[in-house]
Amino acid sequence: MQTAAFSSVETRNVDEAQFIGPWKLGRTLGEGNLAKVKLGIHWETEERVALKMIRNAEMEDECIWNHVLREVMILRKFQHPNILSLYQVLRVPKYTVLALEYMDTDLHSILAKCKRLNESVARRIFQQVVFAVEYCHQNNVSHRDLKLENILLSKDFTVKLSDFSLSNFMYDGTFLRTSCGTPHYAAPEVIQGRYYDGCDVDIWGCGILLYLMLTGEFPFEDVTISNVLSRACKGIYTVPSHVSTSATDLIRRMLTVIPTSRIKIGEIIQHPWFIADRLPSYHLSSHNSFSSPEKQHPVSYYPAELAKLFGSSPNSTFNVQNKVSNPSLEFSYPQFSASTNSDLSSSVETLPFQGIFYAGSIPNSPTKSDTKGASTAATGYSNSSPQSHVSILPTSLPSEHATYMGNTYNFRKLQSPTSTRIRTFRWHFGIQSNKPPRQILLQFCQSLQQLGASFLPYSTEEFLRESKYRIDAKFNSDNFVVYLAFEVFSLGSLANIIDIRFSSNKASPINNPMPCFEVVKRFLQKII
Ligand SMILES: Nc1ncnc2c1ncn2[C@@H]1O[C@H](COP(=O)(O)OP(=O)(O)OP(=O)(O)O)[C@@H](O)[C@H]1O
């Protein structure tokens, strides 16, 4: 009977079918722009999952394909008590299906029921959101779509961050430019189409979330979307008087218009409002150590007030121990397989993601502060783990780089780690300065001159691209010629990014980077 039921998936609309792989389809849990999410119950163990179903027809669209790919790629690598787990990816004729950890509700539904939360409950939720976001940033991923609907909760009040379809990889010194997310949550720098740091944008999102939890309203609300966006860019909002001074201070720091002045994640975690109640014990005991193959679980929270919303008593069955009593799902990815019942799974294809992923694991690399702003990039070709913190981007050209960091880059174009293609050598390094661009350029020119550089004629429009200022310098020695390009990108009134690139010349392509590194090293020693 089960075989027959599953076979029907191949010929009938999946909505009418009973099974996808080992999962019996249940009620609809939610619907987003991209996917319909249904409850899945394991035919044998009765374990519950959320089946996020995306139409294969939509996956034909390269942009959607990339969104799904990114989400899968990130979720399968991440292990954190406050980030949703992905167990399995299945493909049936009409749908690509992500079997995700099942959650009981989301923050949007909770606020719809009780309008706003008291500060202690809001803090418990907020702490977990911030730890999830911190973990993402430590792994060079920005979520970019923090919103109530993406904060899922279980009955024990464990928070899980979900929906990484708009998330993106970040590398120190590099900036994103794709405008994405939801208007009411959008940070000023995203609205203004500036280059932005994904971490700063997520912190703005955290600010909107905290404001929503404490007031039940968006901070930047107006009759039209353009007014909403304009208010956000100007930072025009008020905090109701019932919100405590300490919470108001934290909100104000997160909703600071100038990204470089916005509070950093480490500072949020130390803010008096944030630490007023106990922190989750996993954070205190094993901070940053979620990379082990076995997942760690947070201590359950039982805020009585919120448990009422679920219609359950705080001490009922919803504790972590019960949840993991059948570890087959909790701990088994990627070993967990659809073939629990060979008949059921016979017509389900498990996607060959290894072959088409952007290669390499998400490294546990040092944080921004560890690298003092030095540009770090990851290669799409690396196959070793841990990866080097400094490696080579597929391209260093800003517009192509922006595309690569945005949502239009075709991951499928990246070659597998075994590729033997000879790649042109390119290198890209970024430093940040808050001095005015002209002063930066003057200092650079003086230092370069002292190092024996000659300057090339000012670049044409073709090369100038998006930067405001550029210097092209040439270093000649008996053994080598090095061309360096310095471009200054303004990030607003307070910060400038200076990109340093090797600019090869067709007549003398760079095939040995060492002289270039040597010149840059001498230059940095002079200016820092
Ligand atoms: N693991 C889960 N457990 C329970 N419900 C879930 C789960 N994942 C998603 N949902 C529900 O389904 C809804 C849509 O899911 P999700 O946000 O992942 O879809 P999406 O199409 O990617 O959304 P978006 O419109 O933001 O792109 C969520 O708001 C939530 O209510």
Tab-separated table of N, CA, C and O in Angstrom, residues 272-355:
chain	number	residue	atom	x	y	z
A	272	PRO	N	24.097	45.447	28.778
A	272	PRO	CA	23.416	45.151	30.047
A	272	PRO	C	22.015	44.559	29.876
A	272	PRO	O	21.628	43.663	30.629
A	273	TRP	N	21.287	45.012	28.868
A	273	TRP	CA	19.932	44.459	28.697
A	273	TRP	C	20.004	42.986	28.276
A	273	TRP	O	19.239	42.159	28.751
A	274	PHE	N	20.977	42.681	27.434
A	274	PHE	CA	21.103	41.329	26.893
A	274	PHE	C	21.454	40.320	27.985
A	274	PHE	O	20.971	39.195	28.006
A	275	ILE	N	22.299	40.762	28.915
A	275	ILE	CA	22.780	39.811	29.925
A	275	ILE	C	22.011	39.897	31.246
A	275	ILE	O	22.405	39.290	32.241
A	276	ALA	N	20.897	40.626	31.229
A	276	ALA	CA	20.168	40.809	32.490
A	276	ALA	C	19.657	39.479	33.059
A	276	ALA	O	19.629	39.286	34.268
A	277	ASP	N	19.248	38.558	32.206
A	277	ASP	CA	18.849	37.217	32.670
A	277	ASP	C	19.958	36.246	32.319
A	277	ASP	O	20.860	36.570	31.561
A	278	ARG	N	19.796	35.018	32.792
A	278	ARG	CA	20.841	34.030	32.475
A	278	ARG	C	20.876	33.777	30.970
A	278	ARG	O	19.851	33.843	30.276
A	279	LEU	N	22.062	33.462	30.485
A	279	LEU	CA	22.225	33.129	29.075
A	279	LEU	C	22.028	31.634	28.915
A	279	LEU	O	22.150	30.883	29.891
A	280	PRO	N	21.727	31.172	27.705
A	280	PRO	CA	21.656	29.726	27.516
A	280	PRO	C	22.970	29.085	27.938
A	280	PRO	O	24.035	29.614	27.636
A	281	SER	N	22.897	27.968	28.652
A	281	SER	CA	24.121	27.389	29.212
A	281	SER	C	25.089	26.941	28.122
A	281	SER	O	26.289	26.965	28.312
A	282	TYR	N	24.571	26.559	26.947
A	282	TYR	CA	25.498	26.124	25.902
A	282	TYR	C	26.401	27.267	25.509
A	282	TYR	O	27.536	27.086	25.123
A	283	HIS	N	25.881	28.477	25.611
A	283	HIS	CA	26.704	29.609	25.213
A	283	HIS	C	27.812	29.848	26.226
A	283	HIS	O	28.943	30.141	25.877
A	284	LEU	N	27.463	29.696	27.495
A	284	LEU	CA	28.465	29.939	28.536
A	284	LEU	C	29.544	28.867	28.525
A	284	LEU	O	30.719	29.143	28.668
A	285	SER	N	29.113	27.615	28.299
A	285	SER	CA	30.075	26.527	28.471
A	285	SER	C	30.879	26.218	27.220
A	285	SER	O	32.028	25.868	27.295
A	286	SER	N	30.265	26.349	26.068
A	286	SER	CA	30.998	25.893	24.884
A	286	SER	C	30.819	26.870	23.746
A	286	SER	O	30.484	26.509	22.640
A	287	HIS	N	31.059	28.115	24.058
A	287	HIS	CA	30.910	29.155	23.065
A	287	HIS	C	31.735	28.839	21.822
A	287	HIS	O	32.885	28.475	21.915
A	288	ASN	N	31.100	29.002	20.677
A	288	ASN	CA	31.784	28.821	19.384
A	288	ASN	C	32.214	27.399	19.090
A	288	ASN	O	33.088	27.180	18.280
A	289	SER	N	31.682	26.412	19.772
A	289	SER	CA	32.230	25.086	19.518
A	289	SER	C	31.174	24.147	18.952
A	289	SER	O	30.997	23.056	19.424
A	290	PHE	N	30.486	24.608	17.944
A	290	PHE	CA	29.422	23.781	17.385
A	290	PHE	C	29.847	23.067	16.119
A	290	PHE	O	29.040	22.727	15.295
A	291	SER	N	31.121	22.880	15.951
A	291	SER	CA	31.538	22.256	14.709
A	291	SER	C	31.751	20.762	14.851
A	291	SER	O	32.103	20.094	13.922
A	292	SER	N	31.518	20.246	16.052
A	292	SER	CA	31.702	18.813	16.219
A	292	SER	C	30.582	18.069	15.504
A	292	SER	O	29.504	18.599	15.311
A	293	PRO	N	30.839	16.819	15.095
A	293	PRO	CA	29.824	16.118	14.333
A	293	PRO	C	28.530	15.913	15.114
A	293	PRO	O	27.472	15.865	14.538
A	294	GLU	N	28.640	15.806	16.414
A	294	GLU	CA	27.423	15.625	17.199
A	294	GLU	C	26.870	16.967	17.610
A	294	GLU	O	27.567	17.821	18.130
A	295	LYS	N	25.601	17.145	17.378
A	295	LYS	CA	25.003	18.421	17.726
A	295	LYS	C	24.880	18.579	19.220
A	295	LYS	O	24.645	17.623	19.930
A	296	GLN	N	25.017	19.808	19.648
A	296	GLN	CA	24.766	20.077	21.054
A	296	GLN	C	23.402	20.739	21.136
A	296	GLN	O	22.954	21.382	20.219
A	297	HIS	N	22.777	20.583	22.250
A	297	HIS	CA	21.424	21.116	22.376
A	297	HIS	C	21.343	22.124	23.490
A	297	HIS	O	22.006	22.004	24.505
A	298	PRO	N	20.533	23.126	23.289
A	298	PRO	CA	20.405	24.134	24.329
A	298	PRO	C	19.611	23.597	25.492
A	298	PRO	O	18.833	22.660	25.346
A	299	VAL	N	19.833	24.200	26.615
A	299	VAL	CA	18.974	23.888	27.749
A	299	VAL	C	17.583	24.425	27.414
A	299	VAL	O	17.451	25.492	26.840
A	300	SER	N	16.592	23.676	27.733
A	300	SER	CA	15.236	24.124	27.400
A	300	SER	C	14.847	25.332	28.228
A	300	SER	O	15.235	25.450	29.379
A	301	TYR	N	14.073	26.181	27.638
A	301	TYR	CA	13.478	27.283	28.370
A	301	TYR	C	12.009	26.959	28.573
A	301	TYR	O	11.360	26.456	27.676
A	302	TYR	N	11.507	27.272	29.701
A	302	TYR	CA	10.089	27.043	29.929
A	302	TYR	C	9.413	28.308	30.434
A	302	TYR	O	8.935	28.358	31.559
A	303	PRO	N	9.402	29.362	29.667
A	303	PRO	CA	8.718	30.536	30.163
A	303	PRO	C	7.214	30.253	30.216
A	303	PRO	O	6.593	30.018	29.177
A	304	ALA	N	6.690	30.198	31.419
A	304	ALA	CA	5.306	29.770	31.604
A	304	ALA	C	4.357	30.618	30.776
A	304	ALA	O	3.445	30.107	30.132
A	305	GLU	N	4.649	31.896	30.733
A	305	GLU	CA	3.745	32.798	30.048
A	305	GLU	C	3.599	32.438	28.566
A	305	GLU	O	2.522	32.417	27.990
A	306	LEU	N	4.745	32.087	27.947
A	306	LEU	CA	4.682	31.769	26.532
A	306	LEU	C	4.144	30.373	26.279
A	306	LEU	O	3.499	30.125	25.268
A	307	ALA	N	4.412	29.469	27.193
A	307	ALA	CA	3.948	28.097	26.993
A	307	ALA	C	2.435	28.055	26.855
A	307	ALA	O	1.886	27.212	26.153
A	308	LYS	N	1.789	29.009	27.490
A	308	LYS	CA	0.326	29.051	27.402
A	308	LYS	C	-0.132	29.188	25.952
A	308	LYS	O	-1.154	28.681	25.552
A	309	LEU	N	0.662	29.905	25.190
A	309	LEU	CA	0.281	30.126	23.797
A	309	LEU	C	0.214	28.820	23.016
A	309	LEU	O	-0.464	28.699	22.020
A	310	PHE	N	0.984	27.848	23.475
A	310	PHE	CA	0.973	26.548	22.803
A	310	PHE	C	-0.084	25.625	23.385
A	310	PHE	O	-0.224	24.493	22.967
A	311	GLY	N	-0.739	26.090	24.415
A	311	GLY	CA	-1.740	25.250	25.058
A	311	GLY	C	-1.105	24.106	25.810
A	311	GLY	O	-1.670	23.023	25.917
A	312	SER	N	0.111	24.303	26.298
A	312	SER	CA	0.768	23.223	27.028
A	312	SER	C	1.332	23.764	28.323
A	312	SER	O	1.617	24.947	28.440
A	313	SER	N	1.510	22.890	29.272
A	313	SER	CA	2.103	23.355	30.514
A	313	SER	C	3.611	23.374	30.345
A	313	SER	O	4.170	22.604	29.576
A	314	PRO	N	4.292	24.265	31.042
A	314	PRO	CA	5.730	24.408	30.841
A	314	PRO	C	6.497	23.110	31.039
A	314	PRO	O	7.521	22.902	30.401
A	315	ASN	N	6.016	22.262	31.923
A	315	ASN	CA	6.805	21.072	32.216
A	315	ASN	C	6.273	19.818	31.529
A	315	ASN	O	6.553	18.719	31.934
A	316	SER	N	5.493	20.030	30.512
A	316	SER	CA	4.966	18.855	29.818
A	316	SER	C	6.061	18.217	28.961
A	316	SER	O	7.240	18.452	29.180
A	317	THR	N	5.673	17.496	27.984
A	317	THR	CA	6.620	16.622	27.284
A	317	THR	C	7.647	17.342	26.419
A	317	THR	O	8.484	16.719	25.817
A	318	PHE	N	7.574	18.638	26.360
A	318	PHE	CA	8.399	19.310	25.367
A	318	PHE	C	9.764	19.662	25.890
A	318	PHE	O	10.097	20.806	26.093
A	319	ASN	N	10.541	18.695	26.178
A	319	ASN	CA	11.904	19.033	26.554
A	319	ASN	C	12.881	18.389	25.587
A	319	ASN	O	12.526	17.531	24.797
A	320	VAL	N	14.071	18.880	25.673
A	320	VAL	CA	15.064	18.462	24.689
A	320	VAL	C	15.316	16.968	24.758
A	320	VAL	O	15.451	16.299	23.744
A	321	GLN	N	15.339	16.421	25.965
A	321	GLN	CA	15.618	14.999	26.096
A	321	GLN	C	14.604	14.184	25.307
A	321	GLN	O	14.942	13.272	24.589
A	322	ASN	N	13.336	14.569	25.447
A	322	ASN	CA	12.321	13.840	24.692
A	322	ASN	C	12.537	13.991	23.204
A	322	ASN	O	12.388	13.076	22.427
A	323	LYS	N	12.901	15.187	22.833
A	323	LYS	CA	13.052	15.458	21.407
A	323	LYS	C	14.131	14.603	20.774
A	323	LYS	O	14.016	14.184	19.650
A	324	VAL	N	15.191	14.351	21.521
A	324	VAL	CA	16.284	13.591	20.921
A	324	VAL	C	16.229	12.111	21.305
A	324	VAL	O	17.150	11.375	21.056
A	325	SER	N	15.115	11.697	21.894
A	325	SER	CA	15.058	10.306	22.315
A	325	SER	C	15.209	9.354	21.138
A	325	SER	O	15.727	8.270	21.275
A	326	ASN	N	14.760	9.767	19.997
A	326	ASN	CA	15.043	8.983	18.804
A	326	ASN	C	16.052	9.790	17.997
A	326	ASN	O	15.696	10.738	17.319
A	327	PRO	N	17.319	9.428	18.120
A	327	PRO	CA	18.339	10.278	17.526
A	327	PRO	C	18.475	10.101	16.014
A	327	PRO	O	19.313	10.736	15.415
A	328	SER	N	17.652	9.272	15.416
A	328	SER	CA	17.890	8.976	14.011
A	328	SER	C	17.894	10.248	13.174
A	328	SER	O	18.648	10.365	12.233
A	329	LEU	N	17.080	11.188	13.522
A	329	LEU	CA	17.070	12.415	12.739
A	329	LEU	C	18.020	13.444	13.298
A	329	LEU	O	18.711	14.111	12.581
A	330	GLU	N	18.031	13.531	14.612
A	330	GLU	CA	18.792	14.621	15.222
A	330	GLU	C	20.277	14.560	14.894
A	330	GLU	O	20.907	15.566	14.709
A	331	PHE	N	20.798	13.350	14.829
A	331	PHE	CA	22.246	13.266	14.724
A	331	PHE	C	22.756	12.665	13.422
A	331	PHE	O	23.939	12.557	13.237
A	332	SER	N	21.860	12.307	12.554
A	332	SER	CA	22.364	11.418	11.513
A	332	SER	C	22.735	12.078	10.188
A	332	SER	O	23.377	11.476	9.388
A	333	TYR	N	22.364	13.303	9.968
A	333	TYR	CA	22.718	13.871	8.694
A	333	TYR	C	24.243	13.952	8.576
A	333	TYR	O	24.891	14.356	9.509
A	334	PRO	N	24.905	13.579	7.536
A	334	PRO	CA	24.337	13.191	6.268
A	334	PRO	C	24.108	11.689	6.114
A	334	PRO	O	23.695	11.238	5.055
A	335	GLN	N	24.378	10.906	7.170
A	335	GLN	CA	24.214	9.458	7.019
A	335	GLN	C	22.747	9.081	6.850
A	335	GLN	O	22.418	8.108	6.215
A	336	PHE	N	21.875	9.889	7.428
A	336	PHE	CA	20.461	9.556	7.351
A	336	PHE	C	20.072	9.398	5.891
A	336	PHE	O	20.438	10.202	5.047
A	337	SER	N	19.358	8.327	5.587
A	337	SER	CA	19.090	8.103	4.169
A	337	SER	C	17.614	7.846	3.936
A	337	SER	O	16.880	7.438	4.831
A	338	ALA	N	17.207	8.083	2.729
A	338	ALA	CA	15.802	7.902	2.383
A	338	ALA	C	15.438	6.435	2.282
A	338	ALA	O	14.279	6.081	2.142
A	339	SER	N	16.427	5.581	2.347
A	339	SER	CA	16.155	4.192	2.029
A	339	SER	C	15.724	3.364	3.237
A	339	SER	O	16.004	2.192	3.314
A	340	THR	N	15.056	3.978	4.179
A	340	THR	CA	14.535	3.237	5.315
A	340	THR	C	13.629	2.112	4.800
A	340	THR	O	13.589	1.024	5.329
A	341	ASN	N	12.917	2.444	3.776
A	341	ASN	CA	12.083	1.446	3.130
A	341	ASN	C	12.370	1.556	1.638
A	341	ASN	O	12.056	2.559	1.015
A	342	SER	N	13.002	0.536	1.113
A	342	SER	CA	13.482	0.663	-0.259
A	342	SER	C	12.344	0.882	-1.252
A	342	SER	O	12.487	1.588	-2.225
A	343	ASP	N	11.180	0.291	-0.984
A	343	ASP	CA	10.072	0.496	-1.909
A	343	ASP	C	9.652	1.959	-1.952
A	343	ASP	O	9.444	2.550	-2.983
A	344	LEU	N	9.578	2.510	-0.730
A	344	LEU	CA	9.109	3.895	-0.650
A	344	LEU	C	10.062	4.857	-1.336
A	344	LEU	O	9.654	5.800	-1.980
A	345	SER	N	11.329	4.600	-1.154
A	345	SER	CA	12.277	5.590	-1.646
A	345	SER	C	12.719	5.330	-3.076
A	345	SER	O	13.456	6.114	-3.635
A	346	SER	N	12.242	4.249	-3.652
A	346	SER	CA	12.804	3.856	-4.935
A	346	SER	C	12.645	4.917	-6.017
A	346	SER	O	13.482	5.033	-6.881
A	347	SER	N	11.593	5.698	-5.952
A	347	SER	CA	11.445	6.669	-7.029
A	347	SER	C	11.833	8.073	-6.587
A	347	SER	O	11.478	9.048	-7.199
A	348	VAL	N	12.561	8.150	-5.485
A	348	VAL	CA	13.013	9.458	-5.015
A	348	VAL	C	14.494	9.578	-5.286
A	348	VAL	O	15.268	8.686	-5.008
A	349	GLU	N	14.821	10.711	-5.814
A	349	GLU	CA	16.216	10.938	-6.142
A	349	GLU	C	16.807	11.818	-5.041
A	349	GLU	O	16.225	12.836	-4.695
A	350	THR	N	17.905	11.397	-4.443
A	350	THR	CA	18.582	12.303	-3.516
A	350	THR	C	19.555	13.114	-4.334
A	350	THR	O	20.364	12.571	-5.064
A	351	LEU	N	19.440	14.419	-4.250
A	351	LEU	CA	20.177	15.273	-5.181
A	351	LEU	C	21.692	15.127	-5.042
A	351	LEU	O	22.207	15.054	-3.939
A	352	PRO	N	22.359	15.117	-6.151
A	352	PRO	CA	23.828	14.967	-6.125
A	352	PRO	C	24.500	16.293	-5.791
A	352	PRO	O	25.273	16.834	-6.553
A	353	PHE	N	24.176	16.859	-4.646
A	353	PHE	CA	24.666	18.201	-4.352
A	353	PHE	C	26.179	18.292	-4.270
A	353	PHE	O	26.743	19.319	-4.538
A	354	GLN	N	26.814	17.194	-3.889
A	354	GLN	CA	28.270	17.264	-3.785
A	354	GLN	C	28.878	17.731	-5.099
A	354	GLN	O	29.827	18.476	-5.122
A	355	GLY	N	28.258	17.262	-6.181
A	355	GLY	CA	28.839	17.549	-7.487
A	355	GLY	C	28.619	18.986	-7.930
A	355	GLY	O	29.405	19.523	-8.686
